[in-house]
PDB file of C-alpha atoms and ligand atoms in Angstrom:
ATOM      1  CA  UNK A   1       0.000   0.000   0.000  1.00 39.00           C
ATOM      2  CA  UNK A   2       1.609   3.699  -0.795  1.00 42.00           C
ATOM      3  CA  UNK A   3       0.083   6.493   0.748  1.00 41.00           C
ATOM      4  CA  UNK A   4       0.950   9.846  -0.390  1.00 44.00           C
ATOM      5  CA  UNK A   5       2.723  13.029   1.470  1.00 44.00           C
ATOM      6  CA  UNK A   6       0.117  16.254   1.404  1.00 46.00           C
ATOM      7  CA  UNK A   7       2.357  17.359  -1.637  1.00 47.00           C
ATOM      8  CA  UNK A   8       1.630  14.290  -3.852  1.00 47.00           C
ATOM      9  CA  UNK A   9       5.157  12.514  -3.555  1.00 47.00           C
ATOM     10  CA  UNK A  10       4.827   8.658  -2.466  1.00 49.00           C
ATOM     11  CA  UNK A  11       5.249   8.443   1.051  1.00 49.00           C
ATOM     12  CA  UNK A  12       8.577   6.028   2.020  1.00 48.00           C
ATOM     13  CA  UNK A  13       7.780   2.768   2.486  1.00 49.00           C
ATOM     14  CA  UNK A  14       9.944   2.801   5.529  1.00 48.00           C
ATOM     15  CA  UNK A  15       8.508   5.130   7.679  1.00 49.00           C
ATOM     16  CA  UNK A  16       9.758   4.910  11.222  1.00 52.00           C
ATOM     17  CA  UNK A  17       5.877   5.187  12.119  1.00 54.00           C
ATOM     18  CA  UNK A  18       4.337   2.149  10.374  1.00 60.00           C
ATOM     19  CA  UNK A  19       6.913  -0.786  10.179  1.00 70.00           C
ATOM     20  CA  UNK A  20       6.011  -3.607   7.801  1.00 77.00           C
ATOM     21  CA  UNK A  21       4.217  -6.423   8.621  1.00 88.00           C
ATOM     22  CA  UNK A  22       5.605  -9.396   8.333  1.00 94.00           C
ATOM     23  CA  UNK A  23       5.809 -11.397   5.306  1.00 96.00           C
ATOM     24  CA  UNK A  24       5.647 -14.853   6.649  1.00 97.00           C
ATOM     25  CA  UNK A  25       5.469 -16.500   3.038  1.00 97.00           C
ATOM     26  CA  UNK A  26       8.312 -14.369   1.338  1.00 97.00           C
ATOM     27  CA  UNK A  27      10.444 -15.951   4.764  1.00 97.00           C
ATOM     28  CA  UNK A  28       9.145 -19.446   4.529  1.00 98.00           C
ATOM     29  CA  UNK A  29       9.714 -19.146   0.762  1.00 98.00           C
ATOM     30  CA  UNK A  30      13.518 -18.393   1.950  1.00 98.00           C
ATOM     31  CA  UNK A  31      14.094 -20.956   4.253  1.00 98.00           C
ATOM     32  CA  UNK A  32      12.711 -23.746   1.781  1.00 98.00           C
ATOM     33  CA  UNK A  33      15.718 -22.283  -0.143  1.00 98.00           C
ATOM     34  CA  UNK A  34      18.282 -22.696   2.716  1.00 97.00           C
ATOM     35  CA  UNK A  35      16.830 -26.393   3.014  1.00 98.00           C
ATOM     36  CA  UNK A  36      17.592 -27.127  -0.932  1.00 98.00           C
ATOM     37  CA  UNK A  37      20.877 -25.332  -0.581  1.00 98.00           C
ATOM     38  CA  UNK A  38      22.075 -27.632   1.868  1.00 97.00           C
ATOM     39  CA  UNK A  39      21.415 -30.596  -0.013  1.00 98.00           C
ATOM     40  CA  UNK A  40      18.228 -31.423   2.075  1.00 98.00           C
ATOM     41  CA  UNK A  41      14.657 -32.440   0.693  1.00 97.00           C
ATOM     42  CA  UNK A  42      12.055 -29.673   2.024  1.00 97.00           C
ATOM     43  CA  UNK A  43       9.630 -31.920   0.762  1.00 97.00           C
ATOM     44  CA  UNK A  44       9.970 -35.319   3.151  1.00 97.00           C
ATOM     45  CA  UNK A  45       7.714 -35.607   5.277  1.00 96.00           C
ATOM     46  CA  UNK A  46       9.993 -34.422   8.680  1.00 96.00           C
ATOM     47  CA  UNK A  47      10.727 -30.407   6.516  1.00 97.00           C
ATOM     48  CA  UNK A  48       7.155 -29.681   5.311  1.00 97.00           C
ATOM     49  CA  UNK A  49       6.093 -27.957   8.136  1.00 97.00           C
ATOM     50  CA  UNK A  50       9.683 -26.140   9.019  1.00 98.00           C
ATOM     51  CA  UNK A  51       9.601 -23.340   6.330  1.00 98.00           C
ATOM     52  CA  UNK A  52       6.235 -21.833   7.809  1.00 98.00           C
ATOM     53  CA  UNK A  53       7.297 -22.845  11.007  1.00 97.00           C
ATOM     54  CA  UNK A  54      10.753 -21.036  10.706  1.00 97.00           C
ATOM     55  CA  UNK A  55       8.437 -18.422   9.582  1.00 97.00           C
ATOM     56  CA  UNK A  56       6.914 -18.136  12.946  1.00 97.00           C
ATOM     57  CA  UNK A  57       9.685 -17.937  14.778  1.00 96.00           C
ATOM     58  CA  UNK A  58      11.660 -15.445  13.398  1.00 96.00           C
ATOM     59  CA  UNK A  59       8.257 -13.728  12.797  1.00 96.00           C
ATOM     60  CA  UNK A  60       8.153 -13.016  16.863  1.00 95.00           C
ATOM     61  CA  UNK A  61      11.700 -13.088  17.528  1.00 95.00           C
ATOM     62  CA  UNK A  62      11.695  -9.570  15.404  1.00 96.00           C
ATOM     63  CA  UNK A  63       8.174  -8.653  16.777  1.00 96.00           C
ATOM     64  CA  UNK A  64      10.060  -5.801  18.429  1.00 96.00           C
ATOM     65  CA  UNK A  65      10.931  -4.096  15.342  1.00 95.00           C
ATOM     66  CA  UNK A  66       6.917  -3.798  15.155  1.00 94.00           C
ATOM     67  CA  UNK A  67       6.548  -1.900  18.792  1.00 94.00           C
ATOM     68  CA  UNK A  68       7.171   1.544  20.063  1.00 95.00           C
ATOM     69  CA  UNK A  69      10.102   1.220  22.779  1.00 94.00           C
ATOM     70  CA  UNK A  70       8.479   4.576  24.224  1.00 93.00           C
ATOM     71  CA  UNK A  71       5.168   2.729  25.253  1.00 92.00           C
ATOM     72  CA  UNK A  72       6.777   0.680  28.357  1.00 92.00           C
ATOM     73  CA  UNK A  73       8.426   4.336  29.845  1.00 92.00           C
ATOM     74  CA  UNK A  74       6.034   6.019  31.421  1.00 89.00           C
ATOM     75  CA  UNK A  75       6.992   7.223  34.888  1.00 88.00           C
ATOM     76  CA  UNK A  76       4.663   6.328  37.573  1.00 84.00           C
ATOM     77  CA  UNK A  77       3.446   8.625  40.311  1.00 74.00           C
ATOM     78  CA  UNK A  78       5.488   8.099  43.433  1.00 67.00           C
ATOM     79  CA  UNK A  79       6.684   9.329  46.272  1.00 67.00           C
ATOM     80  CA  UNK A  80      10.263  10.886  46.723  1.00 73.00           C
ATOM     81  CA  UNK A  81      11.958   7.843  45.877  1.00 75.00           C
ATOM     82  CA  UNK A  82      15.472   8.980  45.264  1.00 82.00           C
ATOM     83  CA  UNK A  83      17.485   6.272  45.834  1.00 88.00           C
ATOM     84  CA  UNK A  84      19.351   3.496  43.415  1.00 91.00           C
ATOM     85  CA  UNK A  85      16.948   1.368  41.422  1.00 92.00           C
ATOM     86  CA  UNK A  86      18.426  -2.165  40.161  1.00 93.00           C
ATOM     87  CA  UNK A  87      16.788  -4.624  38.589  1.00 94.00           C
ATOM     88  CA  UNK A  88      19.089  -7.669  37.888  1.00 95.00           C
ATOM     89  CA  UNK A  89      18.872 -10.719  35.593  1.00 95.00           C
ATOM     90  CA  UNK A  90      15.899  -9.516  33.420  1.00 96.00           C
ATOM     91  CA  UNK A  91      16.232 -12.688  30.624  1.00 97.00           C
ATOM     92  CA  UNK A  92      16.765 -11.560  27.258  1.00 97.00           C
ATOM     93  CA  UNK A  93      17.041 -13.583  23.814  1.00 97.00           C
ATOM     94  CA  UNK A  94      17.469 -11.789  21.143  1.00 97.00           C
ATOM     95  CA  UNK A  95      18.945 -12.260  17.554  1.00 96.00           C
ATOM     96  CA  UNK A  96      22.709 -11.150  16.058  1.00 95.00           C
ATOM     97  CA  UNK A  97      22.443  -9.324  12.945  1.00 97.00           C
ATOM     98  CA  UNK A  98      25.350 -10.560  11.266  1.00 95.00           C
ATOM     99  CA  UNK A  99      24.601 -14.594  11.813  1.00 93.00           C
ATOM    100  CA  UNK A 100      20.604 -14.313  11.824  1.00 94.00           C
ATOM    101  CA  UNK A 101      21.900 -16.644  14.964  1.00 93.00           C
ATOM    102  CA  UNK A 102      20.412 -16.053  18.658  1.00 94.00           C
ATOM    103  CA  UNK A 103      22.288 -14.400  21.421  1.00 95.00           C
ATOM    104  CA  UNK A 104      20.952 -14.974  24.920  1.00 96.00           C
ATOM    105  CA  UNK A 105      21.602 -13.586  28.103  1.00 97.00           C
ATOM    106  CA  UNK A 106      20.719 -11.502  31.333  1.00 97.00           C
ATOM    107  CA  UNK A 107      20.105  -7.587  30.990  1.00 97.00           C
ATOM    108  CA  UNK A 108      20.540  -5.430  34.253  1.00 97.00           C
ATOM    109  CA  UNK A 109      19.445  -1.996  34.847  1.00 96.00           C
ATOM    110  CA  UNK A 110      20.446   0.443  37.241  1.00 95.00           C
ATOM    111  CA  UNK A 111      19.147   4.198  37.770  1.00 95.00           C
ATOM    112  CA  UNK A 112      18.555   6.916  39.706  1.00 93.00           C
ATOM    113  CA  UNK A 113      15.249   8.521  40.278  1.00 93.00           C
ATOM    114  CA  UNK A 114      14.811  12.427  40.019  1.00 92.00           C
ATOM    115  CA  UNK A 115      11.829  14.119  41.618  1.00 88.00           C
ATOM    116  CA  UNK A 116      10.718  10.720  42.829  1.00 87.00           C
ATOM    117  CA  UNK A 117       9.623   9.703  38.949  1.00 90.00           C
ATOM    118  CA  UNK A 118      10.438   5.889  38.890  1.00 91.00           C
ATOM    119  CA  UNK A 119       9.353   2.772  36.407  1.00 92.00           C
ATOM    120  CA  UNK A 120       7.505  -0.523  37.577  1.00 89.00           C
ATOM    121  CA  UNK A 121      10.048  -3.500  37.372  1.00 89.00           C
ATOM    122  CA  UNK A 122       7.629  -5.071  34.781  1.00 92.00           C
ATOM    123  CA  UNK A 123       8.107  -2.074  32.070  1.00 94.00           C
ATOM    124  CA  UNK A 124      12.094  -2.308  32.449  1.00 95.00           C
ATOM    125  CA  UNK A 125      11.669  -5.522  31.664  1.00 96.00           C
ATOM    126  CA  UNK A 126       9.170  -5.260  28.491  1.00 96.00           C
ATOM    127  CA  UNK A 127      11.586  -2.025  27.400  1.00 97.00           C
ATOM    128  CA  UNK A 128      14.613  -5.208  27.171  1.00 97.00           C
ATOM    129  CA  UNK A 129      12.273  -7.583  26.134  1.00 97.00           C
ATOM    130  CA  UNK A 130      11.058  -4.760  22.816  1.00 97.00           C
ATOM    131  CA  UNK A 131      15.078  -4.214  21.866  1.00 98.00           C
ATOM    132  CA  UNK A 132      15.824  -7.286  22.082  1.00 98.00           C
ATOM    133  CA  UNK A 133      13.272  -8.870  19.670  1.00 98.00           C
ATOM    134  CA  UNK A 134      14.900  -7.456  16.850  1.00 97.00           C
ATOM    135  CA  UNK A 135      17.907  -8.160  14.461  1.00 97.00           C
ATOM    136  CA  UNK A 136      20.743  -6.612  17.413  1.00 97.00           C
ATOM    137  CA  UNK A 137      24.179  -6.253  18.219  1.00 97.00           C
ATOM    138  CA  UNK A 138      25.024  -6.457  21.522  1.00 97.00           C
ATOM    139  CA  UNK A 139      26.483  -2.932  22.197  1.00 97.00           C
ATOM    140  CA  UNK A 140      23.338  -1.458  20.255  1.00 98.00           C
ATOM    141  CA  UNK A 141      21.319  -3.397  22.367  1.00 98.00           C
ATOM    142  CA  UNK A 142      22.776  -2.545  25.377  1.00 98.00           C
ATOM    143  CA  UNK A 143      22.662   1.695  24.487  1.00 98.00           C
ATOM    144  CA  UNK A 144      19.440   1.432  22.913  1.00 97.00           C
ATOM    145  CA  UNK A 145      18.093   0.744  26.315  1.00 98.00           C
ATOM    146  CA  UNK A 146      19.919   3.155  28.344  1.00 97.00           C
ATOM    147  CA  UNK A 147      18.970   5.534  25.902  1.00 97.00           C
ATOM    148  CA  UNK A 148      15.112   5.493  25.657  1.00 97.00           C
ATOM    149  CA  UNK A 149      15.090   5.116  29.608  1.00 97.00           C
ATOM    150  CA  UNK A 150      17.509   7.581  30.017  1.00 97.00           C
ATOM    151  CA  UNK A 151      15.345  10.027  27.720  1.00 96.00           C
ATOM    152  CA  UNK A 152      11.744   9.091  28.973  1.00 95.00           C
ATOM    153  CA  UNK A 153      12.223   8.934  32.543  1.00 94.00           C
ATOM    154  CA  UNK A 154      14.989  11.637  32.453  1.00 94.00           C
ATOM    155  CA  UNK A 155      16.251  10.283  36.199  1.00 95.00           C
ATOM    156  CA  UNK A 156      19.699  11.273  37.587  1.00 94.00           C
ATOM    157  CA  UNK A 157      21.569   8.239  35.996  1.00 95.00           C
ATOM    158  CA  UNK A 158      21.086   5.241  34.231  1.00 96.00           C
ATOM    159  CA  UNK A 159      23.756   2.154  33.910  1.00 96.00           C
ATOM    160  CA  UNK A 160      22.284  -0.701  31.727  1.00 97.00           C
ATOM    161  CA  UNK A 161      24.843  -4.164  31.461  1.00 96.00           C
ATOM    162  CA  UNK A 162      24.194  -7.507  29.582  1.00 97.00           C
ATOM    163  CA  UNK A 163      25.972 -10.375  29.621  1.00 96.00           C
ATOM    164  CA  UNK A 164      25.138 -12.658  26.573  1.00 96.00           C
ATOM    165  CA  UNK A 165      26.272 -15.754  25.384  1.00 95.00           C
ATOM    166  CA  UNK A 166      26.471 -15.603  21.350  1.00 93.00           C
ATOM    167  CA  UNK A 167      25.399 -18.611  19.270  1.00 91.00           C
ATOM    168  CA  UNK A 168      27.069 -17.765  16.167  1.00 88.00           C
ATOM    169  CA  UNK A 169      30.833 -18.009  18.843  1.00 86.00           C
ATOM    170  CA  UNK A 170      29.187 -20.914  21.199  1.00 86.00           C
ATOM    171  CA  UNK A 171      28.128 -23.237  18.425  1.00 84.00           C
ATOM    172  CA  UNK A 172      30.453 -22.624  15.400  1.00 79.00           C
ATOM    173  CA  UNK A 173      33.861 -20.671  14.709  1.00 71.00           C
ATOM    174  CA  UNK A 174      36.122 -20.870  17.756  1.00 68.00           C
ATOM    175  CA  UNK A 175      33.742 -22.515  19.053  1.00 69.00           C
ATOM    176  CA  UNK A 176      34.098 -20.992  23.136  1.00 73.00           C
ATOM    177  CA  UNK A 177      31.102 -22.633  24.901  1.00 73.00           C
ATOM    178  CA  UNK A 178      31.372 -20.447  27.882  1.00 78.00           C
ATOM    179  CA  UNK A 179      32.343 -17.562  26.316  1.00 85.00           C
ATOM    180  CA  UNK A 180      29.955 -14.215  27.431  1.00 90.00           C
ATOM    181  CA  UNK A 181      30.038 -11.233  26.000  1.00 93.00           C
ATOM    182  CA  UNK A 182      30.047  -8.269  28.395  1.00 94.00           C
ATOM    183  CA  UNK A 183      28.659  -4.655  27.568  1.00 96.00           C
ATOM    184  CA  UNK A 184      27.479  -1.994  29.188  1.00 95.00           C
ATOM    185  CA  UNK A 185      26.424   1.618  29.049  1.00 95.00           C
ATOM    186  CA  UNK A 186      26.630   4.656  31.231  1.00 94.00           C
ATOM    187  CA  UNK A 187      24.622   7.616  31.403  1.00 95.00           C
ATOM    188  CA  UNK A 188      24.099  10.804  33.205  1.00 93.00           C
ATOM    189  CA  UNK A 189      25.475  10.671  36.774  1.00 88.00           C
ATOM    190  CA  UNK A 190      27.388   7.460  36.846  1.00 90.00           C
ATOM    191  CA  UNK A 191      29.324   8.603  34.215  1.00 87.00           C
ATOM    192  CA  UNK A 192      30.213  11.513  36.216  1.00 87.00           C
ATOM    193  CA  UNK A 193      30.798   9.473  39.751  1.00 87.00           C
ATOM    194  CA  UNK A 194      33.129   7.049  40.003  1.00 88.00           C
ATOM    195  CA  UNK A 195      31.932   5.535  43.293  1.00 89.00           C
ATOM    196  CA  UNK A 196      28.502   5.188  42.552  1.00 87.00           C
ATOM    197  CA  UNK A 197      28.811   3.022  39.370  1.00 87.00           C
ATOM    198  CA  UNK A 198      31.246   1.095  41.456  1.00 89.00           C
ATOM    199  CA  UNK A 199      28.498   0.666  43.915  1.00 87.00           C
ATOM    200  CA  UNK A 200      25.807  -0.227  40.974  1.00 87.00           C
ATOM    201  CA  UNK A 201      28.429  -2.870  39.342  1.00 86.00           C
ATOM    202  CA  UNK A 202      28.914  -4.181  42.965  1.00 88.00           C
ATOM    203  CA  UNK A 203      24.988  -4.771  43.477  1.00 86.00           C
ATOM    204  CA  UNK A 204      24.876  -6.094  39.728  1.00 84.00           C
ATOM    205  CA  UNK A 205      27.947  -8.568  39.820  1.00 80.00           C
ATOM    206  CA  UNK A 206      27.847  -9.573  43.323  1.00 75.00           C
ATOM    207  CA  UNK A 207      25.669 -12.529  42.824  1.00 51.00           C
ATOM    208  CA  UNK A 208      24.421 -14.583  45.809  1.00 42.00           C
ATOM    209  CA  UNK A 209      24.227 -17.910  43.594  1.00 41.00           C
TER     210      UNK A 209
HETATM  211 ZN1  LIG B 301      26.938 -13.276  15.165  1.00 93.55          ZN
END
């Protein structure tokens, strides 16, 4: 479908506004391909289903390309609350862009409320869970985060870290099974103090497992 701009010129497909739908058949359609390319039959009777159900899947592990981030950040009326906020281990899968292979991990999140404005646990958690479901690097993942919560909230600070284990290293290449990839990112006043990001990484890594 093509809309058009008040001035008559085709609006871009890719406006930031209405993402495409999926197009489960043009992706099953692809994957049948993979199957032939690999010397397999799609058509025995185990692979008939697995192009549509390939489909699917990658279908809703992208389904966060289809949301607005902004939706899970709205500050809820508290009290002064002005103290450290961390919420550790939020599970995230999500999906490497350069492999198409998944990358899965935990996500924590640190901030600092201003004027008391603070998030319920379960939006921090949909906010990881909407970046995630999309085609990610880790370090894009990881800022992408700290960036919409550092913008919507607009607290003091905000320190976002994930530690992920990557598919496309775990399973293939140098194959290092227990190899995690650590990144984080810093904003507003832990980047200016030193001794409370220490005190943030010390709550995040100091594990009682
Ligand atoms: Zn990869």
């Amino acid at each position: 479908m093509v809309t058009e701009l008040s001035d008559g010129r085709p609006k871009p497909e890719t406006d930031d506004a209405a993402p495409a739908a999926v197009d489960l058949e043009r992706i099953a359609a692809g994957v049948r391909m993979i199957l032939e390319g690999i010397g397999e039959n799609p058509d025995r009777a185990g692979l008939r289903e697995t192009p549509n159900r390939v489909a699917e899947m990658y279908a809703e592990l992208t389904s966060g390309m289809r949301e607005d981030p902004t939706q899970h950040v709205i500050p809820l009326p508290a009290d002064k609350h002005d103290e450290m906020v961390i919420v550790k281990d939020i599970s995230i899968a999500s999906l490497c862009e350069h492999h198409l292979a998944p990358f899965v991990g935990k996500c924590h999140i640190a901030y600092i409320p201003k004027d008391g404005r603070i998030l319920g646990i379960s939006k921090l958690a949909r906010l990881a869970e909407t970046f995630s479901r999309r085609l990610q690097l880790q370090e894009r993942l990881t800022t992408d985060i700290a960036n919409t919560l550092y913008e919507g909230l607009q607290p003091v600070g905000v320190m976002v870290v994930i530690e992920a284990a990557h598919t496309c290293m775990t399973l293939r290449g140098v194959r290092k099974a227990d190899a995690k990839t650590v990144t984080s990112a810093v904003l507003g006043g832990f980047r200016n103090d030193p001794r409370t990001r220490s005190e943030a990484m010390a709550l995040i890594t100091g594990r009682n497992d």
